[in-house]
mmCIF file of C-alpha atoms in Angstrom:
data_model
loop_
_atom_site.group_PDB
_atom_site.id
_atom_site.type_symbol
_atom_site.label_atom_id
_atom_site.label_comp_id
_atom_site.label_asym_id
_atom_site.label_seq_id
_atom_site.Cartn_x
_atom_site.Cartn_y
_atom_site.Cartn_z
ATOM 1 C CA UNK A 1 -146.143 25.758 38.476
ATOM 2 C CA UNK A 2 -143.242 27.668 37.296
ATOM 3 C CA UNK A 3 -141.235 26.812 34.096
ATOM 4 C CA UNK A 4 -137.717 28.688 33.370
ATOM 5 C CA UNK A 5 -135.958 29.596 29.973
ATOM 6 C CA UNK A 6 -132.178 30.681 30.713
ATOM 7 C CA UNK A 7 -131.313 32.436 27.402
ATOM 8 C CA UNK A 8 -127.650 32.610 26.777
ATOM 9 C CA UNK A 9 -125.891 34.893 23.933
ATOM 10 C CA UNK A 10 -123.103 33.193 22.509
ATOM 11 C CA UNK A 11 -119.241 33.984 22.736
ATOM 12 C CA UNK A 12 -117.715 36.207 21.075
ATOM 13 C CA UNK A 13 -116.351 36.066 17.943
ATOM 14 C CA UNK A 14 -114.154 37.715 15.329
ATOM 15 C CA UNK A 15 -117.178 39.783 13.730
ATOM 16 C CA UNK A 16 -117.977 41.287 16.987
ATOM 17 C CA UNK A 17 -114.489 42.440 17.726
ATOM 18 C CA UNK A 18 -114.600 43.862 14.410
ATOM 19 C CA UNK A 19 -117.471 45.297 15.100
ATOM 20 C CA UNK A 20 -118.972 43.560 11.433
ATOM 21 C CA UNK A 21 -123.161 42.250 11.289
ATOM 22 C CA UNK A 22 -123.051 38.716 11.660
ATOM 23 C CA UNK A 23 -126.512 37.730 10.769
ATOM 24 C CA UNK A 24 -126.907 34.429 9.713
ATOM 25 C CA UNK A 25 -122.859 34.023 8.545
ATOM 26 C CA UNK A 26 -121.730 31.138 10.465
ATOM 27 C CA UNK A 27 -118.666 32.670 12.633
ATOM 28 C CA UNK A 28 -116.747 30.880 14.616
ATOM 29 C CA UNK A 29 -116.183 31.622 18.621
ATOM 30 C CA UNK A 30 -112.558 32.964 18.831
ATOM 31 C CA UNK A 31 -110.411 32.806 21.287
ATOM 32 C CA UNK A 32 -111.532 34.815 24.186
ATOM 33 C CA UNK A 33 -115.373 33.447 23.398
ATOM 34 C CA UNK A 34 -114.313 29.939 23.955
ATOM 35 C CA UNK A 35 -112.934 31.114 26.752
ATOM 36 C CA UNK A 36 -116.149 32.899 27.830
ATOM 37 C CA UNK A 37 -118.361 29.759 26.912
ATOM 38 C CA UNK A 38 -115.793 28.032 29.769
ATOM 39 C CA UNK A 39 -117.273 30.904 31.913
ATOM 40 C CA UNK A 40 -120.696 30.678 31.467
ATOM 41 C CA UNK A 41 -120.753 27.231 31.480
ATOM 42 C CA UNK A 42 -118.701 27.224 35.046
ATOM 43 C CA UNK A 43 -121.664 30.102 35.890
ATOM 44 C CA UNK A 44 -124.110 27.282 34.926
ATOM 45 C CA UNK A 45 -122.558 24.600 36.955
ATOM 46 C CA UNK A 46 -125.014 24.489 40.108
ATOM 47 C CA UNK A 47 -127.968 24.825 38.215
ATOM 48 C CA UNK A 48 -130.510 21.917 37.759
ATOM 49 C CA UNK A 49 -131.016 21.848 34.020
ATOM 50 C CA UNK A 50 -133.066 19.455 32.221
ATOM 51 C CA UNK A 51 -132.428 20.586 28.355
ATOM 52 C CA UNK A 52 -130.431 22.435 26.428
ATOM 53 C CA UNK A 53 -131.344 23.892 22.870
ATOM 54 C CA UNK A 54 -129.139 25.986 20.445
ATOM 55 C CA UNK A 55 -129.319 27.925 17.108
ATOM 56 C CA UNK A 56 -127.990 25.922 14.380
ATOM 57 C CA UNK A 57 -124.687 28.340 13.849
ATOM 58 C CA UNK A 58 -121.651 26.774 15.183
ATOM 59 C CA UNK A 59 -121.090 29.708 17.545
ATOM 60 C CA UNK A 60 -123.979 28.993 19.330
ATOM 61 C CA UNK A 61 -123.592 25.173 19.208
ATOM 62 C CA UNK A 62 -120.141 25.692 20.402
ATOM 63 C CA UNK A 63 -121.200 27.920 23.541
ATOM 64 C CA UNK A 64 -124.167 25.429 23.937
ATOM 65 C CA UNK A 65 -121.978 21.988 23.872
ATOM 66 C CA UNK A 66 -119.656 23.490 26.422
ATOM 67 C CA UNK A 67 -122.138 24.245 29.282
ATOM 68 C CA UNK A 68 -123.822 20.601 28.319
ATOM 69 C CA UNK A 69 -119.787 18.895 29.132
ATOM 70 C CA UNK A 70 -120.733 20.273 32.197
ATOM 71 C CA UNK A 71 -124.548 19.101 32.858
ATOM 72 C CA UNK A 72 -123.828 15.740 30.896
ATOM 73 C CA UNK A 73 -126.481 17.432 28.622
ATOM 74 C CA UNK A 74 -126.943 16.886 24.393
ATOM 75 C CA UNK A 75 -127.288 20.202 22.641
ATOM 76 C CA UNK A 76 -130.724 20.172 20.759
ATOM 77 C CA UNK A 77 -130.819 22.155 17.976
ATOM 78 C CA UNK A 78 -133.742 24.400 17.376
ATOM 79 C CA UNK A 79 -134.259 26.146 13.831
ATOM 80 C CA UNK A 80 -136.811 29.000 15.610
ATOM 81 C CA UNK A 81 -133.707 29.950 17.493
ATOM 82 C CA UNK A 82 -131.390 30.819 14.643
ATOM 83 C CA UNK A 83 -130.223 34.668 13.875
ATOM 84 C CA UNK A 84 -131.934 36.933 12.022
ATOM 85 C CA UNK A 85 -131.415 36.969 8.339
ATOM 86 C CA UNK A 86 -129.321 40.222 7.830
ATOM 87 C CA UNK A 87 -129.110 39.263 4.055
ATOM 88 C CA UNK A 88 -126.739 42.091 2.119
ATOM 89 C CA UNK A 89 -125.327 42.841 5.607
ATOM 90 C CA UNK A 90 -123.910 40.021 6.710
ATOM 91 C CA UNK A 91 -120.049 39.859 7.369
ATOM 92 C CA UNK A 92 -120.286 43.562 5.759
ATOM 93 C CA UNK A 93 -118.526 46.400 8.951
ATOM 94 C CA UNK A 94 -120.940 48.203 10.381
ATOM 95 C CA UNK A 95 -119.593 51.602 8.907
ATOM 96 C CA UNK A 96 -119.419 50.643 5.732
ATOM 97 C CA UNK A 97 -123.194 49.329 5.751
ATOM 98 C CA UNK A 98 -123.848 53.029 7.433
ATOM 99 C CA UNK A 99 -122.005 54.647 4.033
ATOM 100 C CA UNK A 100 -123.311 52.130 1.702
ATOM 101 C CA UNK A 101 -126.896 52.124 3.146
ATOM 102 C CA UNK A 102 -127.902 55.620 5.045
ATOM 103 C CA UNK A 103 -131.112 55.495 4.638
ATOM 104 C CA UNK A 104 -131.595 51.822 5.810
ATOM 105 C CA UNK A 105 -128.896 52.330 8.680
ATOM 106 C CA UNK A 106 -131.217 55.660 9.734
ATOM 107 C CA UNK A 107 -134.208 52.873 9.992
ATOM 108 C CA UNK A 108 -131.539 50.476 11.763
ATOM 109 C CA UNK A 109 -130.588 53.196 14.392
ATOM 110 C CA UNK A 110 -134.156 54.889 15.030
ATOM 111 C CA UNK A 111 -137.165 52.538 13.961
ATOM 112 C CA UNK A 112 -135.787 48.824 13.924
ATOM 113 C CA UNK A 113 -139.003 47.131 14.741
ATOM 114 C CA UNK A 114 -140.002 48.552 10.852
ATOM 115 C CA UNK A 115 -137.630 47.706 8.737
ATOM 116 C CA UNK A 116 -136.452 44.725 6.251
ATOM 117 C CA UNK A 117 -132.918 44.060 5.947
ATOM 118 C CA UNK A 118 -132.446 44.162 1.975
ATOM 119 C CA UNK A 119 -132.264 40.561 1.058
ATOM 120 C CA UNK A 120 -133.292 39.513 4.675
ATOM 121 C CA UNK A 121 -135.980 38.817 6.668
ATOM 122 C CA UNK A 122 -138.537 41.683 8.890
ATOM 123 C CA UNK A 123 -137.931 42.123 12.960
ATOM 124 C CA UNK A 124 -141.496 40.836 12.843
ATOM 125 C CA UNK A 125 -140.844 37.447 11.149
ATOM 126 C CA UNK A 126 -138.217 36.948 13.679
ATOM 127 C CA UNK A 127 -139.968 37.957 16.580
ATOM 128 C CA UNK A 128 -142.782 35.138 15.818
ATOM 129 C CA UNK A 129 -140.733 32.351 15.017
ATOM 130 C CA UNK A 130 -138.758 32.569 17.946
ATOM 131 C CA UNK A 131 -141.677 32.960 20.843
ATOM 132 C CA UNK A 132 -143.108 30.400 18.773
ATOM 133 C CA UNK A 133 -140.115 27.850 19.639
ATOM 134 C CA UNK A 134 -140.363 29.129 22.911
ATOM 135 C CA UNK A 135 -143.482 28.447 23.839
ATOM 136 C CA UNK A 136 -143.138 25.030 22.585
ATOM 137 C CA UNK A 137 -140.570 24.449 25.054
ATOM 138 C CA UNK A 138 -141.716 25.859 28.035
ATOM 139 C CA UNK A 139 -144.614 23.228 27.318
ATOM 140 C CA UNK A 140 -142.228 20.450 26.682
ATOM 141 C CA UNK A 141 -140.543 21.562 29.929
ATOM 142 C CA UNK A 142 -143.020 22.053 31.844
ATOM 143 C CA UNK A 143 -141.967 22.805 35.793
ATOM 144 C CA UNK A 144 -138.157 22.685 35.057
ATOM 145 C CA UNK A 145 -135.549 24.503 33.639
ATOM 146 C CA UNK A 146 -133.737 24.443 30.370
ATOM 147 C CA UNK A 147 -131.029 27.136 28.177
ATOM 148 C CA UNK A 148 -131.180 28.268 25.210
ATOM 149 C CA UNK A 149 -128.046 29.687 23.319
ATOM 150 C CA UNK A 150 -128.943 31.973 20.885
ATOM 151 C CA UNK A 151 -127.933 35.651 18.982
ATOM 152 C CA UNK A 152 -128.684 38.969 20.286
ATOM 153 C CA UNK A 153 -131.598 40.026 18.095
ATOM 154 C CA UNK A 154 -133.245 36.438 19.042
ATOM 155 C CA UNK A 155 -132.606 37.567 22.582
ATOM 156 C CA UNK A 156 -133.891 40.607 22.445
ATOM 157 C CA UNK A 157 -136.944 39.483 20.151
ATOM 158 C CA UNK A 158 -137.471 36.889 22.955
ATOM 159 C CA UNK A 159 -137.642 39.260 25.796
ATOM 160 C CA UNK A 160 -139.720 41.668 23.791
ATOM 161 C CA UNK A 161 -142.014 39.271 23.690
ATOM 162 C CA UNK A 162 -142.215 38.349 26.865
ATOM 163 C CA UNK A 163 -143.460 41.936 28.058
ATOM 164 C CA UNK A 164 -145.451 42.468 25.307
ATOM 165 C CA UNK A 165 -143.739 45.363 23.416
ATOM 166 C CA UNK A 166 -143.906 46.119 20.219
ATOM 167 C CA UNK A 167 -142.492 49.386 19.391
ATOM 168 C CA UNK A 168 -139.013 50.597 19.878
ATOM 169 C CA UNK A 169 -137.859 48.118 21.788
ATOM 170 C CA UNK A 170 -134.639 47.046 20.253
ATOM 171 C CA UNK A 171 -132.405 49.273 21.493
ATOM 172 C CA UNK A 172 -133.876 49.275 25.286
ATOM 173 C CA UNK A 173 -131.958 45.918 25.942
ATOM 174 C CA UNK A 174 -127.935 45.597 26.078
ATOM 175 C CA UNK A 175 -126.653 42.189 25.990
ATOM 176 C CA UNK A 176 -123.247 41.282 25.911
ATOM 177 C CA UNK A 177 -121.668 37.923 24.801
ATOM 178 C CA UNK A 178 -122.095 34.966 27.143
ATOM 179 C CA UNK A 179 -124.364 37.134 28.803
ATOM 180 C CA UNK A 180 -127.912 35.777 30.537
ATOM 181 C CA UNK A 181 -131.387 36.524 30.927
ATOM 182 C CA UNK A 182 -134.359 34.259 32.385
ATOM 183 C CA UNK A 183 -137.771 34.274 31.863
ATOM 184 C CA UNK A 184 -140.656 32.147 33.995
ATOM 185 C CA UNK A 185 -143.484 31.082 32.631
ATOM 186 C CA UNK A 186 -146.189 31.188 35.738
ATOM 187 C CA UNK A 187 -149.335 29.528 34.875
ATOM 188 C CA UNK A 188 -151.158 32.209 36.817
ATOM 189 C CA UNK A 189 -148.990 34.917 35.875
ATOM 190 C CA UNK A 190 -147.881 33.860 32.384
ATOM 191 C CA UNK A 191 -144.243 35.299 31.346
ATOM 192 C CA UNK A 192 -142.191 37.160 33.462
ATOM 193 C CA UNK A 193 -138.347 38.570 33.359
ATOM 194 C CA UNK A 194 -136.611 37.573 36.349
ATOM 195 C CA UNK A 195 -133.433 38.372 35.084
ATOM 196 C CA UNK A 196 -131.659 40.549 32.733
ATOM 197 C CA UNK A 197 -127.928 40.285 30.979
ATOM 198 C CA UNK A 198 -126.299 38.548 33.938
ATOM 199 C CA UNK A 199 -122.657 39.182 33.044
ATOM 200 C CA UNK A 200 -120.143 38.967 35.918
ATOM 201 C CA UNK A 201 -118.598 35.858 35.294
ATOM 202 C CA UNK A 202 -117.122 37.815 32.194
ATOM 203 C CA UNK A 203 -114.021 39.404 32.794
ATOM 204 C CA UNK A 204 -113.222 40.719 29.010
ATOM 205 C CA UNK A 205 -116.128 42.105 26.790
ATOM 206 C CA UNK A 206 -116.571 43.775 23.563
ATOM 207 C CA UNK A 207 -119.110 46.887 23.554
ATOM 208 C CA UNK A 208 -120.869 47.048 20.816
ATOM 209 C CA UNK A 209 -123.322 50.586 20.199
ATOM 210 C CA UNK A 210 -125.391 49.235 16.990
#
């Protein structure tokens, strides 16, 4: 029996055009990610979904309650699923936190997995509270499918998890807003990646390097 997780990054906001860490500072969508939660939700349209869970920030919710208009769904919200806590960072641009900070923004760049934001929480701590929600739901789920709308580090913590890496994995993953990935969970296989930042429904994106 096969259970499957669609993972969805939310729109995109004002911090990301700005190119500013976000972290757990709740941003709203702005104008071109509401338009992009329209898109993934349209993407979303033919699929059979039972559930759909969110992060607690409001840019997340609001991706999340526009693909459930469209599967006459109820966002759930799930507190495993909320963004890493970037602590001093958060709202800060990111070259000012690569002036302010060198030697941190060196760990940011080149060892990620190691480091603690100051004032915020480890890779590791993030990493284990979010497979942990996971799992949870694949069990609650069991033989369906259901989304979760999420941040990129939760994403990428997610599908690092998945495959079992531990070590410089951050950076081997690119996912843009209103992007998605799946993951099955087999029960003779366990987890697989069946799918990784679908994107074409998006016609205007932000790049963002770090």
């Amino acid at each position: 029996m096969k259970t499957e997780a669609i993972l969805v990054r939310h729109g995109e906001t004002e911090a990301n055009r700005l190119n500013a860490f976000r972290g757990r500072l709740d941003v709203p969508l702005n104008e071109n990610g509401r338009k992009q939660a329209e898109a993934i939700a349209r993407a979303m349209k033919q699929r059979k979904v039972k559930a759909i869970y969110s992060s607690p920030l409001s840019r997340a919710m609001d991706t999340a309650r526009t693909i459930g208009e469209t599967k006459g769904l109820t966002v759930n919200i799930i507190e495993g699923f909320n963004n890493i806590n970037l602590g001093e960072w958060e709202g800060r641009p990111k070259d000012e936190v690569k002036e302010k900070y060198p030697d941190f923004w060196d760990q940011w760049v080149n060892d990620t997995e190691h480091m603690k934001f100051p004032g915020g929480e480890t890779l590791e701590n993030v990493k284990d509270r979010a497979f942990k929600s996971l799992k949870k739901l694949m069990e609650a789920n069991k033989g369906e499918t259901f989304i979760v709308v999420s941040h990129r580090c939760i994403i990428k913590v997610l599908i690092a998890a998945v495959l079992d890496m531990h070590d410089r994995y951050f950076w081997k993953f690119y996912l843009d807003n209103a992007s998605y990935s799946t993951v099955e969970y087999d029960d003779n296989k366990g987890f697989i990646l069946t799918c990784l930042n679908e994107a074409c429904h998006i016609d205007k994106k932000v790049y963002e390097e770090f």
